[in-house]
Amino acid sequence: MNVYDSERMADLLRPHGYRAVEAAENADLIILNTCHIREKAAEKVYSELGRLKQLKEAGNAAGRNVKIVVAGCVAQAEGAEIKSRAPQVDMVFGPQSYHHLPEYLARSSRLLDEAVETEFDVEEKFDSLDNAIAPRTVTGPAAYVTIQEGCDKFCTFCVVPYTRGAEVSRTADEIVNEVRLLSQQGVREITLLGQNVNAWMGPAPRGETWKLGDLCRHLALIDGIDRIRFTTSHPRDMDQGLIDAFADEKKLMPYLHLPVQSGSDKVLKAMNRGHTAAEYLDIINAVRKARPDIAISGDFIVGFPDESDADFEQTLKLVEEIEYASAYSFKYSRRPGTPGAGMPKQVAETQKDSRLARLQAVLEAQKTRFNQSQIGQTLPILFEKTGRHDGQLIGRTPYLQSVHAKAPESMIGSIELVYIKDATPNALSGVLQKDSEAVA
Ligand code: SAH
Ligand code: SF4
């Protein structure tokens, strides 16, 4: 979502004469778009600001007027603190108010307290991002589209409801228009984004209410769009309509990222996730019934307060049962202002380290197995960009794995059949089917 937001900030500034440069050294305006989800991500901001202070001083000494802006969720959560810890920062913008950027930059003199903008005006933001005001520039055949923002679920570990605000869906009309414009610029794959993307709902043209499954089916009708993905889903919002779409909407890619966080019902309850491990497993089974080849991905947190060895074993057990194609796993990070931060029985860092290492070893083995299972298959690959080696392109399988193959640059943006020859934990490699037939 931050990648998408950063692209949109560039789109907003372009009509005002700004253009992107390759290196911060050459920039007159530097925007740090920040993440507050874990402490490590938030702390990075301050170390980066130290480096940028020097760039700003050097630029100003050379007669330029360098401005530094901090945007995103750290800005939202720590606006005033940023201004006092890092006076080199000119402006601070929360994730729901960055559409005011051009207006603020146009003002020559500002009062300090005006320079922290953390209001939640999500609908106004969506309007300001309308294509007529900030035309989207496309960088390749795959693009993100935000369809939903914010969250009302208040998991006890998570800052999102505080930094991104309440759940808001963009209208189906706006989304369809944006996707249509993207397809006209050569985009063939879209990834619909939202903190709880499958909670999306919106009024449809005939007055009915569409859910995410309906939206996907309608986006699939847009000429030129061949692949649809969405992330991140919440187990509580996996309705039958969406599961059915996996069965019969062939443009919906066979990949589902469905975080579970823990396999222990006690921990899930303390996290306020609103479901049990068995319910999660039922959803995965229903999705697999609809689309047997679907790749399942997830998020995990180890070391949530009061997580015992036995609780952690439950997580390992669930992972063994599911067999993930990919996964993200994290040590619990105490976020200020969330209920989890104040809970008793916080787990020791060393304990978190060893649990994370064990979990990641299992997940890594599963990912490797999944990648290796593609060897010998011929898969449709959407080529997105050139690779590191001459004559090589990088693309993705329907299951979101990266694939390297020798192919001409003219194939960027096209979907080609590739015979998979090799797999590592992180990528596949293969040859164009035409070439493999030629060799045979
Ligand atoms: N809405 C999604 C997740 C959004 S946050 C969901 O509910 O599933 C992305 C991931 O960051 C979460 O799934 C979780 O695994 C991780 N995360 C969030 N807060 C965290 C924290 N305080 N410590 C460690 N990991 C965290
Ligand atoms: Fe955070 Fe996701 Fe829970 Fe919302 S549902 S509070 S975004 S983890």
XYZ file of C-alpha atoms and ligand atoms in Angstrom:
474
model
C 0.000 0.000 0.000
C 2.886 2.369 0.656
C 4.239 1.661 -2.836
C 0.839 2.601 -4.237
C 0.594 5.721 -2.059
C 4.094 6.807 -3.119
C 3.172 6.453 -6.790
C 0.043 8.498 -6.173
C 2.023 11.247 -4.416
C 4.213 11.483 -7.512
C 1.053 11.623 -9.663
C -0.331 14.455 -7.512
C 2.860 16.497 -7.740
C 3.535 15.998 -11.462
C 0.930 18.582 -12.637
C 2.700 21.075 -10.340
C 5.999 20.758 -12.144
C 7.655 18.039 -10.032
C 9.299 14.978 -11.535
C 10.948 11.990 -9.895
C 14.756 11.831 -9.709
C 16.886 8.734 -9.204
C 18.834 9.863 -6.140
C 17.890 11.880 -3.063
C 21.094 13.939 -3.597
C 19.487 15.520 -6.657
C 16.066 16.186 -5.166
C 14.609 19.516 -4.086
C 11.799 17.677 -2.348
C 12.379 14.466 -0.428
C 9.379 12.494 0.825
C 9.848 9.591 3.233
C 6.750 7.410 3.084
C 6.856 5.513 6.333
C 5.499 2.362 7.998
C 4.572 2.074 11.673
C 3.495 -1.563 11.785
C 6.534 -2.718 13.772
C 9.048 -0.834 15.875
C 11.945 -1.641 13.541
C 10.180 -0.035 10.585
C 9.407 3.087 12.612
C 12.968 3.450 13.941
C 14.402 3.320 10.408
C 12.756 6.682 9.777
C 14.891 8.486 12.332
C 18.163 7.039 11.080
C 17.223 7.925 7.504
C 16.324 11.464 8.606
C 19.844 11.852 10.000
C 21.284 11.095 6.565
C 18.808 13.388 4.821
C 19.694 16.276 7.141
C 23.189 16.273 5.645
C 21.804 16.207 2.103
C 19.535 19.111 2.905
C 22.376 21.154 4.392
C 24.618 20.425 1.411
C 21.835 21.309 -1.042
C 20.999 24.527 0.730
C 24.692 25.498 0.920
C 24.755 25.083 -2.876
C 21.910 27.599 -3.142
C 18.989 25.152 -3.444
C 15.919 25.055 -1.239
C 15.626 21.410 -0.190
C 12.452 20.347 1.605
C 11.934 17.154 3.600
C 8.471 15.676 4.098
C 7.604 12.694 6.289
C 4.446 10.918 5.138
C 2.727 7.652 6.053
C 1.863 5.981 9.321
C 4.885 7.071 11.390
C 3.907 10.628 10.467
C 0.376 9.885 11.628
C 1.395 8.349 14.933
C 4.390 10.503 15.849
C 3.831 13.784 13.991
C 4.801 16.163 16.781
C 7.653 13.943 17.964
C 9.154 13.900 14.479
C 9.115 17.685 14.342
C 10.910 17.953 17.677
C 13.380 15.065 17.150
C 14.157 16.081 13.576
C 13.799 19.847 13.021
C 15.150 19.400 9.476
C 11.691 18.061 8.566
C 9.537 20.695 6.860
C 6.216 18.887 6.784
C 4.510 15.855 8.258
C 1.550 14.212 6.502
C -0.577 11.278 7.631
C -1.629 8.621 5.099
C -5.118 10.061 4.720
C -4.102 13.648 4.023
C -1.288 13.481 1.497
C -3.580 14.877 -1.190
C -2.976 18.284 0.475
C 0.737 18.110 -0.441
C 0.607 20.360 -3.550
C -1.352 22.991 -1.650
C 1.161 23.017 1.241
C 4.149 23.138 -1.057
C 2.662 26.104 -2.881
C 2.554 28.169 0.306
C 5.733 30.120 0.823
C 5.446 30.725 4.551
C 3.975 28.293 7.020
C 3.430 28.225 10.724
C 5.049 25.245 12.396
C 1.812 23.757 13.721
C 0.299 23.924 10.246
C 3.040 21.664 9.025
C 1.631 18.587 10.746
C -1.376 17.326 8.815
C -2.921 14.168 10.183
C -6.653 14.528 9.531
C -8.674 11.544 8.296
C -10.490 12.704 5.167
C -10.323 9.525 3.150
C -13.215 10.242 0.797
C -11.804 13.676 0.016
C -8.462 11.978 -0.636
C -10.011 9.514 -3.092
C -11.664 12.473 -4.901
C -8.362 14.351 -5.111
C -6.724 11.299 -6.613
C -9.258 11.265 -9.421
C -7.596 10.705 -12.777
C -8.620 14.155 -14.026
C -6.585 15.834 -11.264
C -3.713 13.406 -10.849
C -3.418 11.162 -13.921
C -1.839 7.811 -13.066
C 1.438 6.978 -14.661
C 2.055 3.337 -15.265
C 5.458 1.746 -14.868
C 4.794 -1.788 -16.141
C 2.119 -4.338 -17.017
C 1.203 -5.013 -13.369
C -0.313 -2.284 -11.192
C -1.779 -1.779 -7.742
C -5.205 -0.262 -7.167
C -6.330 0.715 -3.679
C -9.988 -0.193 -3.206
C -10.351 -0.069 0.563
C -8.545 1.608 3.415
C -8.504 1.554 7.169
C -9.719 -1.055 9.587
C -12.399 -1.436 12.262
C -11.222 -4.782 13.609
C -8.845 -3.616 16.320
C -6.651 -6.654 16.703
C -4.896 -6.024 19.996
C -1.385 -5.991 18.480
C -2.058 -3.663 15.564
C -1.692 0.093 14.937
C -3.554 0.187 11.611
C -6.967 1.261 12.993
C -5.221 4.189 14.707
C -2.928 5.253 11.861
C -5.127 4.583 8.817
C -8.479 5.219 10.499
C -11.862 3.555 10.044
C -12.708 1.199 7.208
C -13.709 3.007 3.995
C -14.398 1.478 0.565
C -13.854 3.298 -2.723
C -16.880 3.186 -4.993
C -17.118 0.530 -7.695
C -17.393 3.300 -10.310
C -14.115 4.890 -9.258
C -12.350 1.538 -9.235
C -13.710 0.442 -12.620
C -12.656 3.802 -14.120
C -9.164 3.558 -12.703
C -8.725 0.000 -13.943
C -10.061 0.905 -17.383
C -7.526 3.741 -17.661
C -4.756 1.408 -16.510
C -5.685 -1.173 -19.131
C -5.598 1.520 -21.827
C -1.992 2.139 -20.804
C -1.073 -1.516 -21.223
C -1.676 -2.873 -17.723
C -2.689 -6.540 -17.795
C -2.570 -7.484 -14.136
C -4.083 -5.566 -11.240
C -3.677 -6.165 -7.541
C -6.520 -4.720 -5.510
C -5.254 -3.346 -2.216
C -6.741 -2.814 1.207
C -5.832 -3.439 4.835
C -8.899 -5.667 4.813
C -9.455 -5.925 1.123
C -12.173 -8.576 1.341
C -14.250 -6.316 3.594
C -14.726 -4.146 0.509
C -18.323 -3.448 -0.437
C -20.026 -0.872 -2.547
C -23.283 0.158 -4.161
C -23.616 -1.296 -7.648
C -25.221 0.361 -10.694
C -28.660 -1.219 -10.128
C -28.768 -0.404 -6.438
C -27.584 -3.800 -5.199
C -24.514 -4.116 -2.983
C -21.394 -5.619 -4.475
C -18.860 -7.557 -2.432
C -15.283 -8.265 -3.484
C -16.216 -11.364 -5.521
C -18.695 -9.282 -7.571
C -16.134 -6.539 -8.069
C -13.541 -9.035 -9.343
C -16.038 -10.482 -11.814
C -16.813 -7.019 -13.158
C -13.184 -5.977 -13.412
C -12.568 -9.196 -15.340
C -14.884 -7.856 -18.074
C -12.540 -4.939 -18.787
C -10.694 -5.432 -22.054
C -6.999 -6.055 -21.630
C -7.163 -7.069 -17.968
C -6.097 -10.711 -17.783
C -5.101 -11.181 -14.174
C -6.703 -10.032 -10.957
C -5.249 -10.368 -7.472
C -6.108 -8.848 -4.112
C -4.397 -8.430 -0.773
C -4.671 -8.504 2.287
C -7.714 -10.543 3.249
C -9.085 -11.261 6.699
C -10.503 -14.716 7.541
C -13.679 -13.174 8.980
C -14.513 -11.559 5.623
C -14.044 -14.626 3.379
C -17.610 -14.921 2.091
C -18.953 -17.639 -0.204
C -19.258 -15.221 -3.144
C -15.514 -14.668 -3.074
C -14.763 -18.364 -2.663
C -17.044 -19.128 -5.647
C -15.200 -16.528 -7.727
C -12.014 -18.581 -7.236
C -13.857 -21.549 -8.748
C -15.174 -19.969 -11.924
C -13.530 -16.606 -12.604
C -10.422 -17.689 -14.441
C -8.914 -14.203 -14.384
C -8.812 -14.338 -10.592
C -5.339 -15.716 -9.952
C -4.969 -18.870 -7.825
C -3.230 -17.202 -4.907
C -4.695 -16.205 -1.562
C -2.881 -14.325 1.165
C -4.868 -15.049 4.303
C -3.082 -14.157 7.558
C -3.804 -16.300 10.600
C -1.159 -14.963 13.052
C -1.373 -17.938 15.422
C -2.614 -21.518 15.567
C -3.623 -21.264 19.233
C -7.235 -20.413 20.017
C -6.156 -18.815 23.287
C -3.765 -16.469 21.480
C -6.235 -15.771 18.653
C -8.773 -14.739 21.265
C -6.309 -12.481 23.071
C -5.434 -10.965 19.703
C -9.151 -10.287 19.073
C -8.978 -11.992 15.685
C -12.589 -13.196 15.913
C -12.033 -16.766 14.691
C -10.511 -20.051 15.827
C -7.770 -22.109 14.197
C -10.375 -24.706 13.114
C -12.470 -21.997 11.438
C -9.409 -20.797 9.546
C -8.694 -24.337 8.412
C -12.320 -24.716 7.249
C -11.966 -21.583 5.100
C -8.749 -22.863 3.529
C -10.413 -26.202 2.804
C -13.399 -24.462 1.177
C -11.086 -22.313 -0.956
C -9.074 -25.385 -1.986
C -12.263 -27.183 -2.907
C -13.174 -24.254 -5.164
C -9.674 -23.988 -6.661
C -7.571 -27.073 -5.921
C -4.304 -25.612 -7.222
C -4.551 -22.382 -5.178
C -1.352 -21.166 -3.499
C -1.953 -20.214 0.123
C 0.082 -17.557 1.867
C -0.170 -16.194 5.398
C 1.149 -13.895 8.121
C 2.295 -15.058 11.548
C 3.233 -13.344 14.778
C 5.305 -15.207 17.372
C 5.675 -14.137 20.969
C 2.381 -12.358 21.501
C 1.907 -11.729 25.267
C 1.325 -14.948 27.210
C 2.067 -17.206 24.213
C 3.314 -20.429 25.825
C 5.402 -23.200 24.268
C 2.197 -25.198 23.871
C 0.513 -22.279 22.067
C 3.464 -21.994 19.728
C 3.324 -25.738 19.015
C -0.293 -25.182 17.903
C 0.960 -22.663 15.348
C 3.485 -25.181 14.009
C 0.746 -27.806 13.854
C -1.533 -25.516 11.848
C 1.309 -24.671 9.465
C 1.979 -28.390 8.919
C -1.692 -28.939 8.187
C -2.048 -26.092 5.715
C 1.221 -26.421 3.750
C 1.850 -22.816 2.694
C 3.242 -21.683 -0.660
C 4.687 -18.563 0.957
C 4.402 -16.693 4.230
C 5.507 -13.700 6.273
C 6.356 -14.155 9.911
C 7.267 -11.623 12.553
C 8.251 -11.304 16.180
C 5.539 -9.536 18.139
C 6.407 -5.850 18.354
C 4.855 -3.796 21.148
C 3.125 -0.850 19.513
C 2.375 2.187 21.692
C -1.326 2.766 22.245
C -2.439 -0.774 21.347
C -3.978 -3.049 24.025
C -1.249 -5.684 23.506
C 1.471 -3.268 24.590
C -0.013 -3.096 28.100
C -0.726 -6.810 28.509
C 1.058 -8.738 31.265
C 3.350 -11.725 30.512
C 5.230 -10.175 27.615
C 7.418 -12.835 26.001
C 11.205 -12.488 26.271
C 13.051 -11.403 23.111
C 15.263 -14.531 23.150
C 12.146 -16.712 23.275
C 10.663 -14.814 20.322
C 13.916 -15.275 18.409
C 13.975 -19.024 18.831
C 10.278 -19.445 18.020
C 10.635 -17.309 14.904
C 13.640 -19.334 13.735
C 11.735 -22.606 14.158
C 8.631 -21.306 12.402
C 10.602 -19.803 9.545
C 12.504 -23.041 8.967
C 9.218 -24.886 8.493
C 7.712 -22.166 6.283
C 10.868 -21.947 4.185
C 10.818 -25.703 3.596
C 7.172 -25.490 2.517
C 7.927 -22.639 0.145
C 10.814 -24.566 -1.383
C 8.587 -27.619 -1.817
C 5.934 -25.517 -3.498
C 8.436 -23.954 -5.893
C 9.977 -27.322 -6.687
C 6.543 -28.753 -7.457
C 6.441 -26.469 -10.526
C 9.533 -28.032 -12.086
C 8.530 -29.805 -15.302
C 5.340 -27.781 -15.691
C 4.541 -25.245 -18.383
C 3.047 -22.070 -16.893
C 1.712 -18.812 -18.334
C 4.105 -16.065 -17.275
C 3.385 -12.349 -17.420
C 6.757 -10.774 -18.199
C 7.191 -7.546 -16.223
C 10.777 -6.340 -16.634
C 14.316 -7.153 -17.685
C 16.427 -9.361 -15.432
C 19.970 -8.938 -14.177
C 21.472 -11.031 -16.974
C 21.539 -10.048 -20.629
C 18.545 -11.233 -22.612
C 16.695 -12.325 -19.498
C 13.213 -11.248 -18.449
C 11.466 -11.542 -15.098
C 7.816 -12.403 -14.833
C 5.327 -14.058 -12.529
C 3.418 -17.315 -12.474
C -0.306 -17.320 -11.647
C 0.849 -18.335 -8.140
C 2.908 -15.118 -7.793
C 6.320 -16.804 -8.013
C 9.077 -14.875 -9.789
C 10.354 -16.537 -12.937
C 13.539 -15.827 -14.893
C 13.658 -16.813 -18.538
C 15.584 -15.913 -21.650
C 13.198 -13.850 -23.771
C 13.259 -10.744 -25.984
C 12.427 -7.389 -24.379
C 9.465 -7.069 -26.735
C 7.771 -9.726 -24.575
C 7.498 -7.381 -21.592
C 3.766 -7.023 -21.046
C 2.838 -10.290 -22.703
C 1.827 -13.594 -21.174
C 3.951 -16.446 -22.518
C 4.127 -20.151 -21.797
C 7.321 -21.039 -19.971
C 8.630 -24.524 -19.233
C 9.930 -24.488 -15.632
C 13.332 -26.117 -15.283
C 14.613 -25.077 -11.900
C 13.526 -23.681 -8.538
C 15.141 -22.006 -5.538
C 13.274 -20.970 -2.379
C 12.726 -17.516 -3.904
C 12.359 -17.929 -7.645
C 11.861 -20.232 -10.601
C 13.703 -20.341 -13.888
C 12.647 -21.747 -17.202
C 12.648 -21.489 -20.969
C 9.991 -20.216 -23.360
C 7.898 -23.156 -24.481
C 8.748 -22.400 -28.114
C 12.473 -22.629 -27.270
C 12.055 -25.810 -25.250
C 10.252 -27.433 -28.204
C 13.024 -26.297 -30.507
C 15.585 -27.981 -28.233
C 13.511 -31.149 -27.992
N -5.224 -6.703 7.845
C -4.334 -7.778 7.755
C -2.914 -7.465 8.158
C -2.355 -6.099 8.061
S -0.861 -5.797 8.942
C -4.861 -8.898 8.661
O -5.566 -8.634 9.593
O -4.539 -10.025 8.464
C 0.266 -6.923 8.176
C 0.874 -7.923 9.108
O 1.798 -7.305 9.982
C -0.114 -8.639 10.017
O -0.768 -9.680 9.380
C 0.775 -9.102 11.149
O 1.267 -10.394 10.917
C 1.921 -8.086 11.136
N 1.849 -7.216 12.321
C 0.936 -6.253 12.562
N 1.162 -5.691 13.773
C 2.235 -6.312 14.304
C 2.947 -6.201 15.528
N 2.577 -5.340 16.459
N 4.017 -7.010 15.727
C 4.381 -7.916 14.801
N 3.742 -8.068 13.627
C 2.684 -7.289 13.376
Fe -4.550 -4.706 11.936
Fe -5.460 -6.449 10.127
Fe -6.255 -6.602 12.655
Fe -7.068 -4.579 11.148
S -7.560 -6.745 10.868
S -6.365 -4.435 13.244
S -5.256 -4.226 9.876
S -4.164 -6.903 11.843
